């Protein structure tokens, strides 16, 4: 089992030295998982490499239109998540083979609508269906999973900086879509809800970034920023496309202002996004309404980050968590 040294100040994780075995992870258990074999169908072979397995999973779960899936595809994604999370639990380490990280992350990016809902924790239907098959909801197919299982898989693939950058950006795009739909005269939870859901999800990604071994963190962070820079587009004006303006402005701001050696790497993203959104709407970022919201979302993100730390600790040391 990996050995870890944690330094806690005020309840937060500020130092982390971990000797991981993730580069030694193999795919033997995944290849023998019956549910995953059924999901892969003709794409499954007993002699597949981890890279081939990742490509096979992505091919089966991703459709022709980004973010749109059939029930069969979503069921296959659920089977893949289940197989990986069970393997993580068995090995007591949130890690997957290196060749599996990027293709599995690419599949998860295509399910960002679902992962956003699971991480935000505000959609009761997702919580109630954690153990159920994917379901048709109008023209949309939805897929749920247990929060801790998803966090473990996200941590496992995020050892690859490209995977992490793409997953975080996909979450922000979902945030931007929901923020763009907030009416100009919205008040109460109709005004604050999308922001708080966004922050809750980002807090899990913050916790995952904090979990990267200290010996690797600086290079990992640099690579994350490089990926975000290489995939950044110029944001259109607010009036042209609200959602793309928010997401594009966030990514541009990160590239311009975030350093790899920052103690709170990307952890101001929730406030950064709300500043962009509120400014574009003309709400006034120094108004009491916006300042109160900023305080709430900072707390939401911090809560999720702490929950990530606890979930990963319980994965590595299950006897300590009952």
Coordinates of C-alpha atoms in Angstrom, one line a residue:
X1 CA 0.0 0.0 0.0
X2 CA 1.1 3.5 -0.6
X3 CA 2.6 5.4 2.3
X4 CA 1.5 9.0 2.9
X5 CA 2.5 11.9 5.1
X6 CA -0.2 14.6 5.6
X7 CA 0.3 18.1 7.1
X8 CA -2.9 19.8 8.1
X9 CA -3.4 23.4 9.0
X10 CA -6.8 24.6 10.0
X11 CA -8.4 21.5 8.6
X12 CA -6.9 21.9 5.1
X13 CA -4.4 19.8 3.3
X14 CA -1.3 21.9 2.7
X15 CA 1.5 19.3 2.3
X16 CA 1.5 15.9 0.8
X17 CA 4.2 13.3 0.3
X18 CA 3.1 10.1 -1.2
X19 CA 4.8 7.1 -2.7
X20 CA 2.3 5.8 -5.2
X21 CA 2.3 2.5 -7.2
X22 CA 0.0 3.8 -10.0
X23 CA 2.5 3.4 -12.7
X24 CA 2.6 -0.3 -11.9
X25 CA -1.2 -0.8 -12.2
X26 CA -2.3 -3.3 -14.7
X27 CA -5.6 -4.1 -16.4
X28 CA -5.9 -7.8 -15.6
X29 CA -8.9 -7.3 -13.3
X30 CA -10.6 -5.0 -15.7
X31 CA -10.2 -7.4 -18.6
X32 CA -11.8 -10.2 -16.6
X33 CA -14.7 -8.1 -15.4
X34 CA -17.9 -9.8 -16.7
X35 CA -20.0 -6.6 -16.9
X36 CA -17.3 -4.7 -18.7
X37 CA -16.8 -7.7 -21.1
X38 CA -20.5 -7.6 -22.0
X39 CA -20.4 -3.8 -22.4
X40 CA -17.5 -4.0 -24.8
X41 CA -19.1 -6.8 -26.9
X42 CA -17.1 -7.5 -30.0
X43 CA -14.6 -4.9 -29.0
X44 CA -13.3 -7.0 -26.1
X45 CA -10.2 -9.3 -26.4
X46 CA -8.5 -11.2 -23.6
X47 CA -5.0 -10.2 -24.8
X48 CA -5.7 -6.4 -25.1
X49 CA -3.2 -3.9 -23.7
X50 CA -4.3 -1.3 -21.3
X51 CA -4.1 1.3 -24.1
X52 CA -6.3 -0.9 -26.3
X53 CA -8.7 -1.4 -23.5
X54 CA -9.0 2.4 -23.0
X55 CA -9.6 2.9 -26.7
X56 CA -12.2 0.2 -26.7
X57 CA -14.1 1.7 -23.8
X58 CA -14.1 5.1 -25.4
X59 CA -15.3 3.7 -28.7
X60 CA -18.2 1.9 -27.0
X61 CA -19.4 4.7 -24.7
X62 CA -19.1 7.8 -26.9
X63 CA -21.6 8.6 -29.6
X64 CA -21.4 10.5 -32.8
X65 CA -22.7 13.7 -31.3
X66 CA -20.7 15.0 -28.3
X67 CA -22.5 14.6 -25.0
X68 CA -25.4 12.6 -26.5
X69 CA -25.7 8.9 -25.8
X70 CA -27.9 6.0 -26.2
X71 CA -29.0 3.9 -23.2
X72 CA -26.6 1.2 -24.4
X73 CA -23.7 3.6 -24.5
X74 CA -24.5 5.0 -21.1
X75 CA -24.8 1.5 -19.6
X76 CA -21.4 0.7 -21.0
X77 CA -19.9 3.8 -19.4
X78 CA -21.5 2.8 -16.1
X79 CA -20.0 -0.7 -16.4
X80 CA -16.6 0.8 -17.1
X81 CA -16.8 3.1 -14.1
X82 CA -18.0 0.2 -11.9
X83 CA -15.1 -2.0 -13.0
X84 CA -12.5 0.6 -12.5
X85 CA -13.8 1.7 -9.1
X86 CA -14.0 -1.9 -7.9
X87 CA -10.3 -2.5 -9.0
X88 CA -9.3 0.7 -7.2
X89 CA -11.1 -0.5 -4.0
X90 CA -9.5 -3.9 -4.3
X91 CA -6.0 -2.4 -4.6
X92 CA -6.7 0.4 -2.1
X93 CA -5.1 3.0 -4.4
X94 CA -7.0 5.4 -6.8
X95 CA -4.8 4.6 -9.8
X96 CA -5.1 3.1 -13.2
X97 CA -2.5 2.1 -15.7
X98 CA -0.9 5.1 -17.5
X99 CA -2.1 4.0 -21.0
X100 CA -5.7 3.9 -19.7
X101 CA -5.8 7.4 -18.2
X102 CA -6.3 9.6 -21.3
X103 CA -8.9 7.5 -23.2
X104 CA -10.9 6.9 -20.0
X105 CA -10.8 10.6 -19.2
X106 CA -11.9 11.4 -22.8
X107 CA -14.9 9.1 -22.2
X108 CA -15.7 10.9 -19.0
X109 CA -15.4 14.3 -20.7
X110 CA -18.2 13.2 -23.0
X111 CA -20.4 12.5 -19.9
X112 CA -19.6 15.9 -18.3
X113 CA -23.3 16.7 -17.9
X114 CA -23.7 13.6 -15.7
X115 CA -20.5 14.0 -13.7
X116 CA -21.4 17.7 -13.1
X117 CA -24.7 16.6 -11.6
X118 CA -23.1 13.8 -9.5
X119 CA -20.4 16.1 -8.1
X120 CA -22.7 19.0 -7.4
X121 CA -25.0 16.8 -5.4
X122 CA -28.1 18.9 -5.8
X123 CA -30.1 16.7 -8.2
X124 CA -32.0 14.2 -6.1
X125 CA -32.7 12.0 -9.1
X126 CA -29.0 11.2 -9.5
X127 CA -28.6 10.4 -5.9
X128 CA -31.7 8.1 -5.9
X129 CA -30.5 6.3 -9.0
X130 CA -26.9 5.6 -7.9
X131 CA -27.4 1.8 -8.1
X132 CA -29.8 2.0 -11.1
X133 CA -29.3 1.6 -14.8
X134 CA -29.1 4.7 -17.1
X135 CA -32.5 6.2 -17.9
X136 CA -34.2 8.1 -20.7
X137 CA -35.2 11.7 -19.7
X138 CA -36.9 13.2 -22.7
X139 CA -34.3 13.4 -25.5
X140 CA -31.5 12.9 -23.0
X141 CA -30.0 9.8 -21.5
X142 CA -28.7 10.2 -17.9
X143 CA -26.3 8.1 -16.0
X144 CA -25.5 8.1 -12.3
X145 CA -22.7 6.7 -10.1
X146 CA -21.8 6.8 -6.4
X147 CA -19.9 10.0 -5.6
X148 CA -16.9 8.3 -4.0
X149 CA -16.6 5.9 -6.9
X150 CA -16.5 8.8 -9.4
X151 CA -14.0 10.7 -7.3
X152 CA -11.7 7.7 -7.1
X153 CA -11.8 7.3 -10.9
X154 CA -11.3 11.0 -11.5
X155 CA -8.3 10.9 -9.2
X156 CA -6.9 7.9 -11.0
X157 CA -7.1 9.3 -14.5
X158 CA -6.0 12.8 -13.3
X159 CA -2.5 11.5 -12.6
X160 CA -2.2 12.4 -16.3
X161 CA -2.1 16.2 -16.6
X162 CA -3.9 16.2 -19.9
X163 CA -6.7 14.2 -18.5
X164 CA -7.1 16.5 -15.5
X165 CA -7.0 19.7 -17.6
X166 CA -9.6 18.3 -20.0
X167 CA -11.9 17.1 -17.2
X168 CA -11.7 20.4 -15.3
X169 CA -12.4 22.4 -18.5
X170 CA -15.4 20.1 -19.3
X171 CA -16.8 20.8 -15.9
X172 CA -16.4 24.6 -16.4
X173 CA -18.2 24.4 -19.7
X174 CA -21.1 22.7 -17.9
X175 CA -21.0 25.5 -15.3
X176 CA -21.0 28.1 -18.0
X177 CA -24.0 26.5 -19.7
X178 CA -26.0 26.7 -16.5
X179 CA -24.9 30.2 -15.6
X180 CA -25.8 31.4 -19.1
X181 CA -29.4 30.3 -18.5
X182 CA -29.9 32.4 -15.3
X183 CA -32.5 35.1 -16.1
X184 CA -31.5 38.7 -15.7
X185 CA -34.1 39.2 -12.9
X186 CA -33.3 36.0 -11.0
X187 CA -33.2 36.1 -7.3
X188 CA -32.7 33.6 -4.4
X189 CA -31.7 30.0 -5.4
X190 CA -32.5 30.7 -9.0
X191 CA -29.7 33.2 -8.9
X192 CA -27.2 31.4 -6.6
X193 CA -27.9 27.7 -7.5
X194 CA -25.9 27.3 -10.7
X195 CA -22.9 29.1 -9.1
X196 CA -23.0 26.9 -6.0
X197 CA -23.3 23.7 -8.0
X198 CA -20.4 24.8 -10.1
X199 CA -18.2 25.5 -7.0
X200 CA -19.2 22.2 -5.4
X201 CA -18.0 20.3 -8.4
X202 CA -14.8 22.3 -8.8
X203 CA -13.9 21.6 -5.1
X204 CA -13.5 17.9 -5.9
X205 CA -11.1 18.8 -8.7
X206 CA -9.3 21.1 -6.2
X207 CA -9.0 18.2 -3.8
X208 CA -7.7 15.9 -6.6
X209 CA -5.0 18.5 -7.5
X210 CA -4.0 18.6 -3.8
X211 CA -3.6 14.9 -3.8
X212 CA -0.9 14.8 -6.5
X213 CA 2.4 13.7 -4.9
X214 CA 4.5 16.7 -3.8
X215 CA 7.5 15.4 -5.8
X216 CA 5.4 15.5 -9.0
X217 CA 3.2 18.5 -8.3
X218 CA 5.2 21.4 -9.8
X219 CA 5.7 19.6 -13.2
X220 CA 2.1 18.3 -13.1
X221 CA 0.7 21.8 -12.6
X222 CA 2.9 23.2 -15.4
X223 CA 1.6 20.5 -17.7
X224 CA -2.0 21.2 -16.7
X225 CA -1.5 24.9 -17.5
X226 CA 0.2 24.0 -20.8
X227 CA -2.7 21.9 -21.8
X228 CA -5.2 24.6 -20.9
X229 CA -3.2 27.1 -22.9
X230 CA -3.0 24.8 -26.0
X231 CA -6.7 24.2 -26.0
X232 CA -7.9 27.8 -25.2
X233 CA -10.0 29.6 -27.7
X234 CA -10.7 33.4 -27.9
X235 CA -13.9 33.9 -26.0
X236 CA -16.8 35.5 -28.1
X237 CA -18.5 38.6 -26.7
X238 CA -21.2 38.0 -24.1
X239 CA -24.0 39.1 -26.4
X240 CA -22.9 36.5 -29.1
X241 CA -22.8 33.5 -26.8
X242 CA -23.1 33.7 -23.1
X243 CA -21.8 30.2 -22.2
X244 CA -18.8 30.3 -24.5
X245 CA -18.0 33.8 -23.2
X246 CA -17.9 32.5 -19.6
X247 CA -15.9 29.3 -20.4
X248 CA -13.5 30.9 -22.8
X249 CA -12.8 33.9 -20.5
X250 CA -12.2 31.5 -17.6
X251 CA -9.6 29.5 -19.6
X252 CA -8.0 32.6 -20.9
X253 CA -7.7 34.1 -17.4
X254 CA -6.2 30.9 -16.1
X255 CA -3.6 30.8 -18.8
X256 CA -2.7 34.5 -18.1
X257 CA -2.8 34.6 -14.3
X258 CA -2.2 31.2 -12.7
X259 CA 1.3 30.0 -11.9
X260 CA 2.3 26.4 -11.3
X261 CA 3.9 27.2 -8.0
X262 CA 0.8 28.9 -6.5
X263 CA -0.1 27.4 -3.1
X264 CA -3.8 27.4 -4.1
X265 CA -3.4 26.1 -7.6
X266 CA -6.7 26.9 -9.5
X267 CA -8.6 27.0 -6.2
X268 CA -9.9 30.5 -6.9
X269 CA -11.7 29.3 -10.1
X270 CA -15.2 29.5 -8.6
X271 CA -14.8 33.1 -7.7
X272 CA -13.0 33.8 -11.0
X273 CA -15.9 32.3 -12.9
X274 CA -18.5 34.3 -11.0
X275 CA -16.5 37.5 -11.5
X276 CA -16.6 36.9 -15.3
X277 CA -20.4 36.0 -15.2
X278 CA -21.4 38.9 -12.9
X279 CA -19.4 41.4 -14.9
X280 CA -20.9 40.3 -18.2
X281 CA -24.4 40.6 -16.7
X282 CA -23.7 44.0 -15.2
X283 CA -24.4 42.8 -11.7
X284 CA -21.4 44.6 -10.2
X285 CA -18.7 42.4 -8.7
X286 CA -18.4 44.7 -5.7
X287 CA -22.1 44.6 -4.9
X288 CA -23.4 42.9 -1.7
X289 CA -25.3 40.4 -3.7
X290 CA -22.2 39.2 -5.6
X291 CA -19.9 39.4 -2.6
X292 CA -22.3 37.2 -0.6
X293 CA -22.4 34.7 -3.4
X294 CA -18.6 34.7 -3.7
X295 CA -18.3 33.8 0.0
X296 CA -20.8 31.0 -0.3
X297 CA -19.2 29.4 -3.3
X298 CA -15.7 29.6 -1.7
X299 CA -17.1 27.6 1.2
X300 CA -18.9 25.2 -1.1
X301 CA -15.6 24.5 -3.0
X302 CA -13.7 24.1 0.2
X303 CA -16.2 21.6 1.6
X304 CA -15.9 19.5 -1.5
X305 CA -12.1 19.6 -1.4
X306 CA -12.2 18.4 2.2
X307 CA -14.6 15.6 1.2
X308 CA -12.2 14.6 -1.6
X309 CA -9.4 14.3 0.9
X310 CA -11.6 12.1 3.1
X311 CA -12.8 9.9 0.3
X312 CA -9.3 9.2 -0.9
X313 CA -8.0 8.5 2.6
X314 CA -10.8 6.0 3.0
X315 CA -9.9 4.3 -0.3
X316 CA -6.3 3.9 0.9
X317 CA -7.0 3.0 4.5
X318 CA -10.6 1.5 4.5
X319 CA -10.2 0.1 8.0
X320 CA -10.0 3.6 9.4
X321 CA -13.4 4.5 7.9
X322 CA -15.5 1.6 9.0

